[in-house]
């Protein structure tokens, strides 16, 4: 072997390892928190596509908490500890403002430049609003959400019953089907009675349907009569045997699982449930219908605005890469991918009627007006306390430890102290 050739090899080897270490040095590892019930398996695929286009970025998923408050509790601990290991986190729509106020997220205005306002205009107005605080874009939409009524199409057809448009019709329909089916495992209606964030919406659905608001201009506008009626509506479902006795223990994903196992006729739930109902492990595949939620008699139907947003941690060591990644996650392309593969509602208006989306999730075309008219939970810096008061009251009524009247009284007093 001639010397020059050996030298060339040596030099080439050195150059290669230099390039390799340069590439290593540029490699960014992003750690992303995703809520466990919102299809981390499908988000993983979206992350893989990003990695394929950005070989210098590696994304690791962290999941946890099966409810919104369990996740918030975990993230609060991470943020309070100023932990640098988490770069990106998915946040319930009720939280971006609160996280920004705590200084836990960094605004996107630098990466969005002068176009921040135009960038936010692409999204449904409710999400542009929820993610903008004092002119700063504090998070970007992951997906939209609202509550719907899921029903067993096969059972309603079998018994000649139409999907209900009022809660009274729902009771009558449930009784008719349950009496005829004589299946002791079949629940007429499943909804969220556990003291979780979702129970705030449980309370508000009939309350709003009666045309009442809880907070107006930051002040409590409590209608006691409507509150009593709302508590009573849910408790009556239990007392009449339409909902199961221990509904006070039921969280969102319990409703989803029980419906998916074929044990529920009507279910109040969010959009993610559909993808699971149509999945391989479902007993109700192709037997499910979705409509807007019933109204109280004489009222208007109302839904609760949900949704999840991507925030970048103020303690991340990779803020710029993390923000670029979030821009990809909140793009129309990723939204379409998640709508088709996980039935997560798009934050972009035109995706609801996109032919590929409606082919995968036919009811999304009708879901748009529901999302657009869904009502937001009260906006107040003391939302955590408001939420706690409402969800524990709903839970106590359903558990039978307090009456609708007592609950409404106590709730009013407690809310008044918080929202003075
Ligand atoms: C859904 C909604 C979210 C809501 C939660 C309550 O995930 O998207 O906004 O707070 O349910 O359980």
mmCIF file of N, CA and C in Angstrom, residues 110-224:
data_model
loop_
_atom_site.group_PDB
_atom_site.id
_atom_site.type_symbol
_atom_site.label_atom_id
_atom_site.label_comp_id
_atom_site.label_asym_id
_atom_site.label_seq_id
_atom_site.Cartn_x
_atom_site.Cartn_y
_atom_site.Cartn_z
ATOM 1 N N UNK A 110 -41.639 36.113 17.815
ATOM 2 C CA UNK A 110 -40.358 36.194 17.112
ATOM 3 C C UNK A 110 -40.360 35.335 15.855
ATOM 4 N N UNK A 111 -40.834 34.090 15.982
ATOM 5 C CA UNK A 111 -40.821 33.222 14.789
ATOM 6 C C UNK A 111 -41.915 33.614 13.802
ATOM 7 N N UNK A 112 -42.992 34.185 14.286
ATOM 8 C CA UNK A 112 -44.074 34.566 13.365
ATOM 9 C C UNK A 112 -43.806 35.934 12.742
ATOM 10 N N UNK A 113 -42.885 36.681 13.339
ATOM 11 C CA UNK A 113 -42.499 37.987 12.807
ATOM 12 C C UNK A 113 -43.671 38.947 12.754
ATOM 13 N N UNK A 114 -43.662 39.795 11.684
ATOM 14 C CA UNK A 114 -44.733 40.793 11.565
ATOM 15 C C UNK A 114 -46.064 40.163 11.213
ATOM 16 N N UNK A 115 -46.000 38.857 10.896
ATOM 17 C CA UNK A 115 -47.226 38.229 10.400
ATOM 18 C C UNK A 115 -48.029 37.530 11.480
ATOM 19 N N UNK A 116 -47.732 37.818 12.731
ATOM 20 C CA UNK A 116 -48.401 37.092 13.814
ATOM 21 C C UNK A 116 -49.922 37.166 13.690
ATOM 22 N N UNK A 117 -50.419 38.364 13.396
ATOM 23 C CA UNK A 117 -51.870 38.503 13.344
ATOM 24 C C UNK A 117 -52.452 37.708 12.179
ATOM 25 N N UNK A 118 -51.787 37.823 11.020
ATOM 26 C CA UNK A 118 -52.261 37.088 9.842
ATOM 27 C C UNK A 118 -52.177 35.586 10.097
ATOM 28 N N UNK A 119 -51.106 35.156 10.763
ATOM 29 C CA UNK A 119 -50.941 33.714 11.042
ATOM 30 C C UNK A 119 -52.097 33.225 11.903
ATOM 31 N N UNK A 120 -52.525 34.025 12.852
ATOM 32 C CA UNK A 120 -53.605 33.601 13.744
ATOM 33 C C UNK A 120 -54.960 33.635 13.039
ATOM 34 N N UNK A 121 -55.074 34.460 12.001
ATOM 35 C CA UNK A 121 -56.354 34.562 11.272
ATOM 36 C C UNK A 121 -56.693 33.274 10.534
ATOM 37 N N UNK A 122 -55.673 32.427 10.311
ATOM 38 C CA UNK A 122 -55.964 31.168 9.607
ATOM 39 C C UNK A 122 -56.845 30.252 10.443
ATOM 40 N N UNK A 123 -56.795 30.430 11.771
ATOM 41 C CA UNK A 123 -57.491 29.513 12.667
ATOM 42 C C UNK A 123 -58.912 29.989 12.945
ATOM 43 N N UNK A 124 -59.755 29.068 13.415
ATOM 44 C CA UNK A 124 -61.093 29.465 13.851
ATOM 45 C C UNK A 124 -60.932 30.547 14.925
ATOM 46 N N UNK A 125 -61.780 31.581 14.900
ATOM 47 C CA UNK A 125 -61.577 32.736 15.794
ATOM 48 C C UNK A 125 -61.424 32.367 17.271
ATOM 49 N N UNK A 126 -62.170 31.355 17.742
ATOM 50 C CA UNK A 126 -62.092 31.018 19.172
ATOM 51 C C UNK A 126 -60.672 30.612 19.572
ATOM 52 N N UNK A 127 -59.958 29.974 18.643
ATOM 53 C CA UNK A 127 -58.601 29.507 18.978
ATOM 54 C C UNK A 127 -57.571 30.611 18.810
ATOM 55 N N UNK A 128 -57.800 31.487 17.840
ATOM 56 C CA UNK A 128 -56.913 32.645 17.713
ATOM 57 C C UNK A 128 -56.991 33.442 19.021
ATOM 58 N N UNK A 129 -58.218 33.554 19.535
ATOM 59 C CA UNK A 129 -58.440 34.329 20.750
ATOM 60 C C UNK A 129 -57.833 33.649 21.979
ATOM 61 N N UNK A 130 -58.062 32.343 22.106
ATOM 62 C CA UNK A 130 -57.581 31.638 23.306
ATOM 63 C C UNK A 130 -56.055 31.642 23.394
ATOM 64 N N UNK A 131 -55.396 31.770 22.238
ATOM 65 C CA UNK A 131 -53.937 31.688 22.222
ATOM 66 C C UNK A 131 -53.244 33.040 22.137
ATOM 67 N N UNK A 132 -54.029 34.103 22.120
ATOM 68 C CA UNK A 132 -53.433 35.440 22.056
ATOM 69 C C UNK A 132 -53.704 36.170 23.365
ATOM 70 N N UNK A 133 -52.643 36.584 24.020
ATOM 71 C CA UNK A 133 -52.798 37.301 25.289
ATOM 72 C C UNK A 133 -52.024 38.613 25.181
ATOM 73 N N UNK A 134 -52.717 39.734 25.349
ATOM 74 C CA UNK A 134 -52.110 41.061 25.229
ATOM 75 C C UNK A 134 -51.282 41.192 23.949
ATOM 76 N N UNK A 135 -51.844 40.745 22.848
ATOM 77 C CA UNK A 135 -51.161 40.865 21.556
ATOM 78 C C UNK A 135 -50.062 39.845 21.335
ATOM 79 N N UNK A 136 -49.798 39.000 22.303
ATOM 80 C CA UNK A 136 -48.743 37.990 22.150
ATOM 81 C C UNK A 136 -49.370 36.623 21.861
ATOM 82 N N UNK A 137 -48.760 35.903 20.909
ATOM 83 C CA UNK A 137 -49.233 34.556 20.596
ATOM 84 C C UNK A 137 -48.525 33.601 21.557
ATOM 85 N N UNK A 138 -49.264 33.084 22.512
ATOM 86 C CA UNK A 138 -48.621 32.324 23.589
ATOM 87 C C UNK A 138 -48.629 30.825 23.344
ATOM 88 N N UNK A 139 -49.445 30.361 22.392
ATOM 89 C CA UNK A 139 -49.475 28.943 22.023
ATOM 90 C C UNK A 139 -50.131 28.858 20.652
ATOM 91 N N UNK A 140 -50.008 27.699 20.006
ATOM 92 C CA UNK A 140 -50.635 27.521 18.691
ATOM 93 C C UNK A 140 -51.529 26.278 18.724
ATOM 94 N N UNK A 141 -52.655 26.303 17.974
ATOM 95 C CA UNK A 141 -53.642 25.224 18.093
ATOM 96 C C UNK A 141 -53.139 23.843 17.661
ATOM 97 N N UNK A 142 -53.438 22.849 18.499
ATOM 98 C CA UNK A 142 -53.196 21.457 18.122
ATOM 99 C C UNK A 142 -54.453 20.916 17.447
ATOM 100 N N UNK A 143 -55.592 21.065 18.115
ATOM 101 C CA UNK A 143 -56.866 20.683 17.490
ATOM 102 C C UNK A 143 -58.020 21.371 18.199
ATOM 103 N N UNK A 144 -59.149 21.427 17.504
ATOM 104 C CA UNK A 144 -60.358 22.029 18.063
ATOM 105 C C UNK A 144 -61.151 20.942 18.771
ATOM 106 N N UNK A 145 -62.167 21.348 19.511
ATOM 107 C CA UNK A 145 -62.968 20.334 20.185
ATOM 108 C C UNK A 145 -64.315 20.929 20.602
ATOM 109 N N UNK A 146 -65.288 20.047 20.709
ATOM 110 C CA UNK A 146 -66.600 20.425 21.245
ATOM 111 C C UNK A 146 -67.257 19.132 21.692
ATOM 112 N N UNK A 147 -68.368 19.277 22.427
ATOM 113 C CA UNK A 147 -69.063 18.073 22.904
ATOM 114 C C UNK A 147 -70.228 17.747 21.978
ATOM 115 N N UNK A 148 -70.444 16.461 21.816
ATOM 116 C CA UNK A 148 -71.480 15.968 20.906
ATOM 117 C C UNK A 148 -72.276 14.863 21.594
ATOM 118 N N UNK A 149 -73.383 14.488 20.953
ATOM 119 C CA UNK A 149 -74.129 13.325 21.417
ATOM 120 C C UNK A 149 -73.841 12.162 20.472
ATOM 121 N N UNK A 150 -73.215 11.145 21.005
ATOM 122 C CA UNK A 150 -72.985 9.909 20.251
ATOM 123 C C UNK A 150 -74.165 8.981 20.518
ATOM 124 N N UNK A 151 -74.584 8.245 19.534
ATOM 125 C CA UNK A 151 -75.674 7.298 19.777
ATOM 126 C C UNK A 151 -75.483 6.030 18.960
ATOM 127 N N UNK A 152 -76.146 4.984 19.418
ATOM 128 C CA UNK A 152 -76.085 3.698 18.706
ATOM 129 C C UNK A 152 -77.123 3.713 17.589
ATOM 130 N N UNK A 153 -76.590 3.935 16.388
ATOM 131 C CA UNK A 153 -77.436 4.021 15.192
ATOM 132 C C UNK A 153 -78.250 2.740 15.021
ATOM 133 N N UNK A 154 -77.576 1.604 15.224
ATOM 134 C CA UNK A 154 -78.242 0.309 15.004
ATOM 135 C C UNK A 154 -79.433 0.131 15.954
ATOM 136 N N UNK A 155 -79.240 0.502 17.220
ATOM 137 C CA UNK A 155 -80.314 0.294 18.207
ATOM 138 C C UNK A 155 -81.472 1.269 17.985
ATOM 139 N N UNK A 156 -81.149 2.512 17.638
ATOM 140 C CA UNK A 156 -82.242 3.478 17.395
ATOM 141 C C UNK A 156 -83.049 3.032 16.169
ATOM 142 N N UNK A 157 -82.355 2.587 15.139
ATOM 143 C CA UNK A 157 -83.066 2.123 13.936
ATOM 144 C C UNK A 157 -83.939 0.918 14.250
ATOM 145 N N UNK A 158 -83.359 -0.027 14.989
ATOM 146 C CA UNK A 158 -84.091 -1.254 15.341
ATOM 147 C C UNK A 158 -85.405 -0.937 16.062
ATOM 148 N N UNK A 159 -85.387 0.094 16.913
ATOM 149 C CA UNK A 159 -86.579 0.396 17.711
ATOM 150 C C UNK A 159 -87.359 1.597 17.177
ATOM 151 N N UNK A 160 -87.022 2.007 15.967
ATOM 152 C CA UNK A 160 -87.775 3.084 15.321
ATOM 153 C C UNK A 160 -87.731 4.399 16.081
ATOM 154 N N UNK A 161 -86.570 4.742 16.612
ATOM 155 C CA UNK A 161 -86.450 5.988 17.378
ATOM 156 C C UNK A 161 -85.507 6.949 16.643
ATOM 157 N N UNK A 162 -85.882 8.218 16.606
ATOM 158 C CA UNK A 162 -85.015 9.231 15.974
ATOM 159 C C UNK A 162 -84.029 9.787 16.989
ATOM 160 N N UNK A 163 -82.845 10.252 16.550
ATOM 161 C CA UNK A 163 -81.927 10.895 17.504
ATOM 162 C C UNK A 163 -82.638 12.063 18.201
ATOM 163 N N UNK A 164 -82.540 12.163 19.513
ATOM 164 C CA UNK A 164 -83.290 13.179 20.254
ATOM 165 C C UNK A 164 -82.743 14.591 20.040
ATOM 166 N N UNK A 165 -83.640 15.575 20.103
ATOM 167 C CA UNK A 165 -83.188 16.966 20.020
ATOM 168 C C UNK A 165 -83.378 17.681 21.362
ATOM 169 N N UNK A 166 -84.101 17.045 22.290
ATOM 170 C CA UNK A 166 -84.196 17.607 23.645
ATOM 171 C C UNK A 166 -83.828 16.498 24.630
ATOM 172 N N UNK A 167 -83.480 16.910 25.850
ATOM 173 C CA UNK A 167 -83.115 15.923 26.869
ATOM 174 C C UNK A 167 -84.325 15.065 27.245
ATOM 175 N N UNK A 168 -85.541 15.651 27.190
ATOM 176 C CA UNK A 168 -86.744 14.860 27.475
ATOM 177 C C UNK A 168 -86.910 13.754 26.436
ATOM 178 N N UNK A 169 -86.687 14.121 25.172
ATOM 179 C CA UNK A 169 -86.778 13.100 24.113
ATOM 180 C C UNK A 169 -85.744 12.005 24.340
ATOM 181 N N UNK A 170 -84.570 12.421 24.817
ATOM 182 C CA UNK A 170 -83.525 11.425 25.069
ATOM 183 C C UNK A 170 -83.977 10.441 26.152
ATOM 184 N N UNK A 171 -84.568 10.955 27.224
ATOM 185 C CA UNK A 171 -85.044 10.083 28.299
ATOM 186 C C UNK A 171 -86.064 9.080 27.744
ATOM 187 N N UNK A 172 -87.023 9.595 26.973
ATOM 188 C CA UNK A 172 -88.067 8.724 26.425
ATOM 189 C C UNK A 172 -87.443 7.664 25.508
ATOM 190 N N UNK A 173 -86.513 8.100 24.663
ATOM 191 C CA UNK A 173 -85.870 7.167 23.721
ATOM 192 C C UNK A 173 -85.085 6.102 24.479
ATOM 193 N N UNK A 174 -84.343 6.543 25.506
ATOM 194 C CA UNK A 174 -83.519 5.599 26.261
ATOM 195 C C UNK A 174 -84.407 4.566 26.954
ATOM 196 N N UNK A 175 -85.510 5.038 27.551
ATOM 197 C CA UNK A 175 -86.403 4.106 28.262
ATOM 198 C C UNK A 175 -86.984 3.094 27.280
ATOM 199 N N UNK A 176 -87.394 3.575 26.118
ATOM 200 C CA UNK A 176 -88.012 2.680 25.140
ATOM 201 C C UNK A 176 -87.020 1.578 24.719
ATOM 202 N N UNK A 177 -85.816 1.994 24.377
ATOM 203 C CA UNK A 177 -84.834 1.012 23.894
ATOM 204 C C UNK A 177 -84.408 0.071 25.033
ATOM 205 N N UNK A 178 -84.205 0.632 26.227
ATOM 206 C CA UNK A 178 -83.768 -0.208 27.358
ATOM 207 C C UNK A 178 -84.841 -1.233 27.731
ATOM 208 N N UNK A 179 -86.105 -0.793 27.743
ATOM 209 C CA UNK A 179 -87.194 -1.717 28.077
ATOM 210 C C UNK A 179 -87.252 -2.859 27.069
ATOM 211 N N UNK A 180 -87.086 -2.509 25.798
ATOM 212 C CA UNK A 180 -87.213 -3.531 24.758
ATOM 213 C C UNK A 180 -85.992 -4.451 24.723
ATOM 214 N N UNK A 181 -84.817 -3.891 24.945
ATOM 215 C CA UNK A 181 -83.589 -4.700 24.844
ATOM 216 C C UNK A 181 -83.410 -5.626 26.049
ATOM 217 N N UNK A 182 -83.880 -5.208 27.196
ATOM 218 C CA UNK A 182 -83.757 -5.995 28.437
ATOM 219 C C UNK A 182 -82.327 -6.474 28.677
ATOM 220 N N UNK A 183 -81.376 -5.610 28.338
ATOM 221 C CA UNK A 183 -79.962 -5.971 28.527
ATOM 222 C C UNK A 183 -79.474 -5.252 29.796
ATOM 223 N N UNK A 184 -79.224 -5.996 30.876
ATOM 224 C CA UNK A 184 -78.854 -5.334 32.133
ATOM 225 C C UNK A 184 -77.559 -4.527 32.026
ATOM 226 N N UNK A 185 -76.747 -4.795 31.012
ATOM 227 C CA UNK A 185 -75.490 -4.050 30.868
ATOM 228 C C UNK A 185 -75.637 -2.775 30.060
ATOM 229 N N UNK A 186 -76.824 -2.569 29.480
ATOM 230 C CA UNK A 186 -76.981 -1.405 28.609
ATOM 231 C C UNK A 186 -77.378 -0.163 29.402
ATOM 232 N N UNK A 187 -76.493 0.859 29.373
ATOM 233 C CA UNK A 187 -76.818 2.141 30.003
ATOM 234 C C UNK A 187 -77.512 3.015 28.967
ATOM 235 N N UNK A 188 -78.522 3.772 29.414
ATOM 236 C CA UNK A 188 -79.208 4.666 28.482
ATOM 237 C C UNK A 188 -78.322 5.834 28.080
ATOM 238 N N UNK A 189 -77.681 6.445 29.077
ATOM 239 C CA UNK A 189 -76.858 7.635 28.816
ATOM 240 C C UNK A 189 -75.612 7.607 29.688
ATOM 241 N N UNK A 190 -74.473 7.902 29.079
ATOM 242 C CA UNK A 190 -73.249 8.086 29.869
ATOM 243 C C UNK A 190 -72.746 9.522 29.671
ATOM 244 N N UNK A 191 -72.380 10.132 30.772
ATOM 245 C CA UNK A 191 -71.808 11.495 30.727
ATOM 246 C C UNK A 191 -70.796 11.596 31.857
ATOM 247 N N UNK A 192 -70.149 12.747 32.034
ATOM 248 C CA UNK A 192 -69.063 12.861 33.002
ATOM 249 C C UNK A 192 -69.555 13.446 34.326
ATOM 250 N N UNK A 193 -69.549 12.578 35.355
ATOM 251 C CA UNK A 193 -70.015 12.993 36.667
ATOM 252 C C UNK A 193 -68.901 13.037 37.700
ATOM 253 N N UNK A 194 -67.728 12.565 37.292
ATOM 254 C CA UNK A 194 -66.584 12.616 38.209
ATOM 255 C C UNK A 194 -66.148 14.077 38.362
ATOM 256 N N UNK A 195 -65.470 14.394 39.455
ATOM 257 C CA UNK A 195 -65.102 15.801 39.677
ATOM 258 C C UNK A 195 -63.889 16.198 38.829
ATOM 259 N N UNK A 196 -64.022 16.027 37.521
ATOM 260 C CA UNK A 196 -62.941 16.366 36.581
ATOM 261 C C UNK A 196 -63.321 17.630 35.808
ATOM 262 N N UNK A 197 -62.359 18.172 35.077
ATOM 263 C CA UNK A 197 -62.625 19.375 34.285
ATOM 264 C C UNK A 197 -63.871 19.207 33.405
ATOM 265 N N UNK A 198 -64.036 18.024 32.837
ATOM 266 C CA UNK A 198 -65.184 17.783 31.960
ATOM 267 C C UNK A 198 -66.520 18.012 32.660
ATOM 268 N N UNK A 199 -66.563 17.847 33.987
ATOM 269 C CA UNK A 199 -67.822 18.038 34.721
ATOM 270 C C UNK A 199 -68.224 19.511 34.780
ATOM 271 N N UNK A 200 -67.286 20.408 34.532
ATOM 272 C CA UNK A 200 -67.629 21.829 34.426
ATOM 273 C C UNK A 200 -68.559 21.984 33.221
ATOM 274 N N UNK A 201 -68.193 21.301 32.138
ATOM 275 C CA UNK A 201 -69.040 21.352 30.940
ATOM 276 C C UNK A 201 -70.363 20.638 31.194
ATOM 277 N N UNK A 202 -70.337 19.531 31.944
ATOM 278 C CA UNK A 202 -71.586 18.827 32.273
ATOM 279 C C UNK A 202 -72.569 19.831 32.871
ATOM 280 N N UNK A 203 -72.113 20.606 33.843
ATOM 281 C CA UNK A 203 -72.999 21.593 34.486
ATOM 282 C C UNK A 203 -73.450 22.662 33.493
ATOM 283 N N UNK A 204 -72.504 23.159 32.698
ATOM 284 C CA UNK A 204 -72.812 24.307 31.853
ATOM 285 C C UNK A 204 -73.724 23.982 30.668
ATOM 286 N N UNK A 205 -73.697 22.747 30.169
ATOM 287 C CA UNK A 205 -74.482 22.433 28.958
ATOM 288 C C UNK A 205 -75.965 22.796 29.115
ATOM 289 N N UNK A 206 -76.688 22.242 30.126
ATOM 290 C CA UNK A 206 -78.092 22.643 30.264
ATOM 291 C C UNK A 206 -78.253 24.089 30.738
ATOM 292 N N UNK A 207 -77.321 24.552 31.534
ATOM 293 C CA UNK A 207 -77.388 25.936 32.048
ATOM 294 C C UNK A 207 -77.345 26.913 30.862
ATOM 295 N N UNK A 208 -76.373 26.708 29.978
ATOM 296 C CA UNK A 208 -76.280 27.543 28.775
ATOM 297 C C UNK A 208 -77.509 27.370 27.885
ATOM 298 N N UNK A 209 -77.981 26.105 27.805
ATOM 299 C CA UNK A 209 -79.122 25.805 26.942
ATOM 300 C C UNK A 209 -80.359 26.601 27.371
ATOM 301 N N UNK A 210 -80.405 26.980 28.658
ATOM 302 C CA UNK A 210 -81.508 27.821 29.149
ATOM 303 C C UNK A 210 -81.243 29.300 28.877
ATOM 304 N N UNK A 211 -80.181 29.592 28.150
ATOM 305 C CA UNK A 211 -79.874 30.975 27.765
ATOM 306 C C UNK A 211 -79.145 31.762 28.840
ATOM 307 N N UNK A 212 -78.604 31.061 29.850
ATOM 308 C CA UNK A 212 -77.923 31.768 30.949
ATOM 309 C C UNK A 212 -76.406 31.757 30.779
ATOM 310 N N UNK A 213 -75.762 32.792 31.306
ATOM 311 C CA UNK A 213 -74.301 32.830 31.370
ATOM 312 C C UNK A 213 -73.876 32.794 32.818
ATOM 313 N N UNK A 214 -72.687 32.298 33.056
ATOM 314 C CA UNK A 214 -72.206 32.209 34.433
ATOM 315 C C UNK A 214 -71.418 33.465 34.814
ATOM 316 N N UNK A 215 -70.612 33.920 33.843
ATOM 317 C CA UNK A 215 -69.791 35.105 34.097
ATOM 318 C C UNK A 215 -70.005 36.086 32.953
ATOM 319 N N UNK A 216 -70.273 37.330 33.277
ATOM 320 C CA UNK A 216 -70.359 38.354 32.231
ATOM 321 C C UNK A 216 -69.433 39.495 32.642
ATOM 322 N N UNK A 217 -68.549 39.876 31.733
ATOM 323 C CA UNK A 217 -67.537 40.917 31.992
ATOM 324 C C UNK A 217 -66.767 40.663 33.288
ATOM 325 N N UNK A 218 -66.368 39.432 33.489
ATOM 326 C CA UNK A 218 -65.554 39.104 34.653
ATOM 327 C C UNK A 218 -66.335 39.008 35.953
ATOM 328 N N UNK A 219 -67.629 39.295 35.904
ATOM 329 C CA UNK A 219 -68.456 39.256 37.138
ATOM 330 C C UNK A 219 -69.409 38.070 37.068
ATOM 331 N N UNK A 220 -69.689 37.542 38.232
ATOM 332 C CA UNK A 220 -70.607 36.415 38.304
ATOM 333 C C UNK A 220 -72.021 36.842 37.893
ATOM 334 N N UNK A 221 -72.613 36.076 36.985
ATOM 335 C CA UNK A 221 -74.025 36.355 36.650
ATOM 336 C C UNK A 221 -74.779 35.042 36.845
ATOM 337 N N UNK A 222 -74.892 34.665 38.088
ATOM 338 C CA UNK A 222 -75.413 33.348 38.451
ATOM 339 C C UNK A 222 -76.938 33.326 38.434
ATOM 340 N N UNK A 223 -77.514 32.368 37.722
ATOM 341 C CA UNK A 223 -78.965 32.208 37.733
ATOM 342 C C UNK A 223 -79.276 30.952 38.534
ATOM 343 N N UNK A 224 -79.728 31.158 39.747
ATOM 344 C CA UNK A 224 -79.880 30.020 40.650
ATOM 345 C C UNK A 224 -80.908 29.004 40.142
#
